[in-house]
Coordinates of C-alpha atoms and ligand atoms in Angstrom, one line a residue:
M27 CA 0.0 0.0 0.0
K28 CA 1.3 3.5 -0.8
E29 CA 2.2 5.5 2.2
K30 CA 0.0 8.6 2.8
V31 CA 1.9 11.9 3.2
Y32 CA 0.7 15.0 5.0
A33 CA 1.5 18.7 4.7
S34 CA 3.0 20.4 7.7
I35 CA 3.9 24.1 8.6
K36 CA 7.6 24.0 9.1
S37 CA 8.2 27.7 9.7
I38 CA 6.6 31.1 10.1
A39 CA 8.0 34.6 9.6
S40 CA 6.8 38.1 9.0
Y41 CA 8.0 41.6 8.1
V42 CA 6.6 44.9 9.2
P43 CA 7.7 48.2 7.6
K44 CA 9.2 50.9 9.8
N45 CA 6.8 53.8 9.5
C46 CA 4.2 53.6 12.4
V47 CA 1.0 55.7 11.8
S48 CA -1.3 56.5 14.8
N49 CA -5.0 57.3 14.7
T50 CA -4.2 60.8 15.7
D51 CA -2.1 61.2 12.6
F52 CA -5.4 60.7 10.6
E53 CA -7.1 63.4 12.7
K54 CA -4.9 66.0 10.9
T55 CA -6.4 65.3 7.5
L56 CA -9.8 63.6 8.0
D57 CA -13.0 64.1 10.0
T58 CA -12.2 61.2 12.3
S59 CA -10.9 60.6 15.8
D60 CA -8.7 58.2 17.8
E61 CA -11.8 57.5 20.0
W62 CA -14.0 56.5 17.0
I63 CA -11.4 54.2 15.4
V64 CA -10.5 52.5 18.6
R65 CA -14.2 52.0 19.7
R66 CA -15.4 50.7 16.3
T67 CA -12.3 48.7 15.2
G68 CA -9.8 48.2 18.1
I69 CA -7.1 49.7 15.8
K70 CA -4.6 52.0 17.4
T71 CA -1.7 52.0 15.0
R72 CA -0.7 50.5 11.6
Y73 CA 2.6 50.5 9.6
F74 CA 3.0 51.9 6.1
A75 CA 5.7 51.0 3.7
S76 CA 8.0 53.7 2.3
D77 CA 7.9 54.9 -1.3
N78 CA 10.8 52.6 -2.3
E79 CA 9.2 49.5 -0.8
T80 CA 6.6 47.3 -2.6
S81 CA 4.4 44.4 -1.5
S82 CA 7.0 42.1 -3.1
S83 CA 9.9 43.6 -1.2
L84 CA 8.0 43.2 2.1
G85 CA 7.1 39.6 1.0
Y86 CA 10.7 38.9 0.2
E87 CA 11.9 39.9 3.7
S88 CA 9.4 37.5 5.3
A89 CA 10.1 34.7 2.8
K90 CA 13.8 34.8 3.4
L91 CA 13.3 34.4 7.1
A92 CA 10.8 31.6 6.6
I93 CA 13.3 29.6 4.6
E94 CA 16.0 30.2 7.2
R95 CA 13.7 29.1 10.0
A96 CA 12.7 26.0 8.2
N97 CA 16.4 25.0 8.0
L98 CA 16.2 24.6 4.2
N99 CA 18.3 25.7 1.3
I100 CA 17.0 27.8 -1.5
D101 CA 17.2 24.8 -3.8
D102 CA 14.9 22.8 -1.5
I103 CA 11.9 25.1 -2.4
D104 CA 9.8 23.5 -5.1
M105 CA 7.3 26.3 -5.6
L106 CA 6.4 29.8 -4.4
I107 CA 2.8 31.1 -4.2
C108 CA 2.0 34.6 -3.1
A109 CA -1.4 36.1 -2.1
T110 CA -1.9 39.8 -2.4
L111 CA -4.4 42.5 -3.3
S112 CA -1.7 45.1 -3.8
P113 CA 0.7 43.5 -6.3
D114 CA 3.7 45.5 -7.7
Y115 CA 2.3 45.2 -11.2
L116 CA -1.3 45.4 -12.5
T117 CA -1.4 41.9 -14.0
M118 CA 2.1 40.7 -14.5
P119 CA 4.8 39.8 -13.6
S120 CA 3.4 38.2 -10.4
N121 CA 4.8 39.1 -7.0
A122 CA 5.7 35.4 -6.7
V123 CA 8.2 35.5 -9.6
I124 CA 9.7 38.7 -8.3
I125 CA 10.2 37.3 -4.8
S126 CA 11.5 34.0 -6.2
H127 CA 14.1 35.8 -8.3
K128 CA 15.3 37.9 -5.4
L129 CA 15.6 34.8 -3.2
G130 CA 17.7 33.1 -5.9
I131 CA 15.1 30.4 -6.7
H132 CA 15.5 29.3 -10.3
N133 CA 13.2 27.5 -12.7
K134 CA 10.6 26.7 -10.2
P135 CA 6.8 27.4 -10.5
A136 CA 5.7 30.7 -9.0
F137 CA 2.3 32.4 -9.2
D138 CA 0.0 34.8 -7.3
I139 CA -3.5 34.2 -6.2
S140 CA -6.3 36.7 -5.7
S141 CA -8.5 36.0 -2.8
A142 CA -8.1 39.2 -0.8
C143 CA -8.0 38.8 3.0
S144 CA -8.7 35.1 2.8
G145 CA -5.4 34.7 0.8
F146 CA -3.4 32.9 3.5
I147 CA -6.1 30.2 4.0
Y148 CA -6.4 29.7 0.2
L149 CA -2.5 29.4 0.1
L150 CA -2.7 26.7 2.8
S151 CA -5.3 24.7 0.9
L152 CA -3.1 24.8 -2.3
A153 CA 0.1 23.9 -0.5
K154 CA -1.7 21.0 1.3
A155 CA -3.1 19.6 -2.0
Y156 CA 0.2 19.8 -3.9
I157 CA 2.0 18.1 -1.0
E158 CA -0.5 15.4 -0.3
S159 CA -0.6 14.6 -4.1
K160 CA 3.2 14.1 -3.8
M161 CA 3.8 16.6 -6.6
Y162 CA 6.1 18.8 -4.3
K163 CA 7.8 18.5 -1.0
N164 CA 8.5 22.1 0.1
I165 CA 6.3 25.0 -0.8
L166 CA 6.9 28.6 0.2
I167 CA 3.7 30.6 0.7
V168 CA 3.7 34.4 1.2
G169 CA 0.9 36.9 2.0
A170 CA 2.3 40.4 1.2
E171 CA 0.5 43.7 1.2
K172 CA 1.2 47.3 0.5
A173 CA -2.4 48.1 1.2
S174 CA -1.5 51.8 1.4
S175 CA -0.9 51.7 -2.3
V176 CA -4.6 51.0 -3.0
L177 CA -6.1 53.2 -0.2
D178 CA -8.1 56.3 -0.9
F179 CA -6.8 58.6 1.8
S180 CA -9.8 60.9 1.5
D181 CA -12.2 58.0 2.5
R182 CA -12.3 57.8 6.3
G183 CA -14.4 54.6 6.1
T184 CA -11.6 52.6 4.6
C185 CA -8.2 54.3 4.9
V186 CA -7.9 54.1 8.7
L187 CA -8.5 50.3 8.7
F188 CA -5.6 48.9 6.7
G189 CA -1.9 48.5 7.2
D190 CA 1.1 47.1 5.3
G191 CA 3.1 44.0 6.1
A192 CA 4.0 40.5 5.0
G193 CA 4.0 37.0 6.4
A194 CA 5.4 33.7 5.0
A195 CA 5.5 30.0 5.8
V196 CA 7.2 26.9 4.5
I197 CA 4.8 24.0 4.1
S198 CA 6.6 20.6 3.9
Q199 CA 5.9 17.0 3.6
T200 CA 5.6 14.8 6.7
N201 CA 4.5 11.3 7.5
D202 CA 3.0 12.2 10.9
K203 CA -0.6 13.3 10.9
N204 CA -0.2 14.7 14.3
K205 CA 2.2 17.3 12.9
S206 CA 0.1 18.2 9.9
I207 CA -2.4 20.6 8.5
L208 CA -5.5 18.7 9.5
D209 CA -8.1 20.5 7.3
V210 CA -8.7 23.6 5.3
N211 CA -12.2 24.9 4.4
I212 CA -12.3 27.5 1.6
S213 CA -15.3 29.1 -0.1
A214 CA -16.6 32.1 -2.0
N215 CA -19.8 33.9 -3.1
G216 CA -19.6 36.3 -6.0
K217 CA -23.1 37.6 -5.2
Y218 CA -21.4 40.0 -2.8
S219 CA -18.6 41.1 -5.1
E220 CA -19.9 44.7 -5.1
L221 CA -19.3 45.1 -1.3
L222 CA -15.5 45.2 -1.4
G223 CA -13.2 45.8 -4.3
T224 CA -10.7 47.9 -6.2
P225 CA -12.6 49.2 -9.4
R226 CA -10.5 49.8 -12.5
T227 CA -12.0 53.3 -12.6
T228 CA -10.2 54.4 -9.4
N229 CA -7.7 51.6 -8.6
K230 CA -8.6 52.3 -5.0
L231 CA -10.2 50.1 -2.4
Q232 CA -13.9 50.7 -1.8
M233 CA -15.9 48.9 0.8
K234 CA -19.5 48.8 2.2
G235 CA -18.1 48.2 5.7
N236 CA -21.3 47.7 7.6
E237 CA -22.7 45.1 5.3
I238 CA -19.4 43.2 5.2
F239 CA -19.3 43.4 9.0
K240 CA -22.6 41.6 9.5
L241 CA -21.9 39.0 6.8
A242 CA -18.4 38.4 8.3
I243 CA -19.7 37.4 11.8
K244 CA -22.4 35.1 10.5
T245 CA -20.2 33.4 7.8
L246 CA -17.1 33.0 10.0
A247 CA -19.1 31.6 13.0
S248 CA -20.7 29.0 10.9
D249 CA -17.5 28.2 8.9
V250 CA -15.5 27.7 12.1
G251 CA -18.2 25.7 13.7
E252 CA -18.3 23.4 10.7
I253 CA -14.5 22.7 10.5
L254 CA -14.5 21.9 14.2
S255 CA -17.4 19.5 14.1
K256 CA -16.1 17.9 10.8
N257 CA -12.9 17.0 12.7
N258 CA -14.7 16.0 15.9
L259 CA -13.0 18.8 17.8
S260 CA -14.4 21.6 20.1
S261 CA -13.0 25.0 20.8
K262 CA -11.6 23.5 24.1
D263 CA -9.1 21.4 22.0
I264 CA -7.7 24.5 20.4
S265 CA -4.4 26.0 21.6
F266 CA -4.8 29.3 19.7
F267 CA -7.5 30.9 17.6
I268 CA -5.9 33.1 15.0
P269 CA -8.5 35.0 13.1
H270 CA -8.0 37.5 10.2
Q271 CA -7.4 40.8 11.9
A272 CA -10.0 43.1 10.4
N273 CA -11.9 44.4 13.4
L274 CA -11.8 43.6 17.1
R275 CA -15.6 43.5 17.3
I276 CA -15.8 40.9 14.6
I277 CA -13.1 38.8 16.3
N278 CA -14.7 39.0 19.7
A279 CA -18.2 38.3 18.3
V280 CA -17.0 35.1 16.6
G281 CA -14.9 34.1 19.6
E282 CA -18.1 34.3 21.8
I283 CA -20.2 32.3 19.4
I284 CA -17.7 29.5 19.2
D285 CA -17.1 29.8 22.9
I286 CA -13.3 30.0 23.0
E287 CA -11.4 31.2 26.0
P288 CA -10.4 34.9 25.4
S289 CA -6.8 34.1 26.3
K290 CA -6.5 31.8 23.4
I291 CA -7.5 34.5 20.8
V292 CA -4.4 36.0 19.1
L293 CA -4.9 39.8 18.6
T294 CA -2.6 42.0 16.5
V295 CA -5.3 44.3 14.9
Q296 CA -4.6 47.0 17.5
K297 CA -1.0 47.3 16.4
Y298 CA -1.1 46.5 12.7
G299 CA -4.6 47.1 11.5
N300 CA -6.0 45.0 8.7
T301 CA -3.0 43.7 6.6
S302 CA -5.3 41.6 4.4
A303 CA -3.5 38.4 3.1
A304 CA -0.6 39.1 5.5
S305 CA -2.7 39.3 8.7
I306 CA -2.8 35.6 9.7
P307 CA 0.9 34.8 9.1
M308 CA 1.8 38.0 10.9
A309 CA -0.4 37.0 13.9
I310 CA 1.1 33.5 14.0
D311 CA 4.6 35.0 13.9
E312 CA 3.6 37.3 16.8
I313 CA 3.1 34.3 19.1
Y314 CA 6.1 32.6 17.6
N315 CA 8.4 35.6 18.4
D316 CA 7.1 36.0 21.9
K317 CA 7.6 32.3 22.5
R318 CA 4.0 31.5 23.3
L319 CA 3.7 29.2 20.3
K320 CA 5.0 25.6 20.9
N321 CA 5.4 22.6 18.6
G322 CA 2.3 20.5 18.6
D323 CA 0.0 23.4 19.4
L324 CA -3.3 23.1 17.5
L325 CA -4.2 26.3 15.7
L326 CA -7.6 27.4 14.4
L327 CA -7.5 30.0 11.6
D328 CA -10.3 31.9 10.0
A329 CA -10.5 34.7 7.4
F330 CA -13.0 36.7 5.4
G331 CA -12.5 39.2 2.6
G332 CA -13.3 40.7 -0.8
G333 CA -15.0 38.5 -3.3
L334 CA -16.5 37.5 -1.0
T335 CA -14.1 34.8 0.0
W336 CA -13.7 33.1 3.3
G337 CA -12.1 30.1 4.9
S338 CA -10.8 28.3 8.0
S339 CA -8.1 25.8 8.9
L340 CA -7.1 23.5 11.6
L341 CA -3.4 22.7 11.9
Y342 CA -0.7 21.6 14.3
F343 CA 2.3 23.9 14.5
N344 CA 5.5 22.0 13.6
G345 CA 8.0 24.7 13.2
N346 CA 10.5 24.7 16.1
Ligands
UT7_428 O1 -10.8 42.4 5.8 C1 -11.8 42.3 4.9 C2 -13.2 42.5 5.4 N1 -13.4 43.8 6.0 C3 -14.0 43.9 7.1 O2 -14.2 42.8 7.7 C4 -14.5 45.2 7.6 C5 -15.8 45.1 8.1 N2 -16.4 46.3 8.6 C6 -16.0 47.0 9.6 O3 -15.0 46.7 10.3 C7 -16.9 48.2 10.1 O4 -18.1 48.1 9.4 C8 -16.3 49.5 9.9 C9 -15.2 49.7 11.0 C10 -15.8 49.7 8.5 C11 -17.3 50.6 10.2 O5 -17.9 50.5 11.5 P1 -19.5 50.5 11.6 O6 -19.8 50.3 13.1 O7 -20.1 49.4 10.7 O8 -19.9 51.9 11.2 P2 -20.8 52.4 9.9 O9 -20.1 52.1 8.6 O10 -22.2 52.0 10.1 O11 -20.7 54.0 10.1 C12 -21.2 54.6 11.2 C13 -20.9 56.1 11.1 C14 -21.3 56.7 9.8 O12 -21.8 58.0 10.0 P3 -23.3 58.3 10.0 O13 -23.8 57.9 8.6 O14 -23.9 57.4 11.0 O15 -23.4 59.7 10.2 C15 -19.9 56.8 9.1 O16 -19.9 57.8 8.2 O17 -19.5 56.3 11.3 C16 -19.0 57.1 10.3 N3 -17.6 56.8 10.0 C17 -16.6 57.4 10.7 N4 -16.6 58.3 11.6 C18 -15.4 58.7 12.1 C19 -17.1 55.9 9.1 N5 -15.7 55.9 9.2 C20 -15.4 56.8 10.2 C21 -14.2 57.3 10.7 N6 -14.2 58.2 11.7 N7 -13.0 56.8 10.3

C-alpha cells in the first residue's frame, strides 16, 4: 500500500515596515478621531511602507526568514505562491516570480492568487493539496500587502482600517498526521462582489463596511463551527484561535459564538490594523516571536475578505 503523506507548517516569519502611523495622525487630514477608530475597530496603529518598498519587497523579507527558520536551502523550495491584493504590477509579472528571483530560486513554479483577506487560507489549501498529491515536498507561501498603495486617503471609512506587512511560511511533507495541516475549508460567493473591491476606474479600495461586518460574523461563526465538528473537535481542544485581523468587534463576536477562551485568541489588529493576506501569518509569527507558540499546538485560523471569499483551517504547528 502506498504511504499517505501529509502537509505540515515548518516555519513562520513576518516583516513589518518601519513607519508607524497612529490614529491621531489621521485626525490631521480627516474628519475622524482616535476615539471612533478604537471604539469601532480596536485599531490604534498601523505601519505603512516607504515609497521605495513594494508588496513584493515586504514579502521577500518575510520569505527569506521563513526559509532560514525551516532550515532549508533555496534549492529545496519546489514552488512559491503569493497572495496579495496590492501587487507590484497590475497583472504581470506576479509578485511570486519577483520574490523567487530575489531569493535566488531558479526555474521553479511561482504564481499569485487573488482571494483578498482570505489569501493565506487559500494558500494553505493549495500547498496542502500539492504536497498530499506528492507533486512537491516544500512550498513557500507568502501573504504580502502594501495596502497603502490602494487606499483612498480621503475615504475615512476605509483608509484608517488597513496596514502594510508580510508573512510567510514553508509547508513541507511529513508522515506524521499529528504534525500536519488537518483540514482547510475555503469558499466564495460572488453575489457579494460589489461590497468590497478595487474598481479599475479608481484603482482604490472601496468597501461597504457595515454590510461586510454583518456577513463576516455570520459566515465566520458557521464556517469555524463546521470545520471543528467535521474534525470531531471543540474550541476547548484549540491552543490558539488566530482570526484574520480586520476588526476587534468581529473577532470578539466570533470568539463568543464558538465559545473560545479569550486568552486563546491572538490579537494584532490594535498594532497592525488589517493587513489583508498578511494578517494571519503576521499574527502566527507574533506568538512565535514572543515564545507562546509551541510545537504541537493546535491552531484554528479563519479569514474573510473581498469576493466575497472566506475560509478556515485546523493545523498543528510543527516549526520549532
Ligand atoms: O478584511 C476584509 C473584510 N473587511 C471587514 O471585515 C471590515 C468590516 N467592517 C467594519 O469593520 C466596520 O463596518 C467599519 C469599521 C468599517 C465601520 O464600522 P460600523 O460600526 O459598521 O460603522 P458604519 O459604517 O455603520 O458607520 C457609522 C458612522 C457613519 O456615520 P453616519 O452615517 O452614522 O453619520 C460613518 O460615516 O461612522 C461614520 N464613520 C466614521 N466616523 C469617524 C465611518 N468611518 C469613520 C471614521 N471616523 N474613520
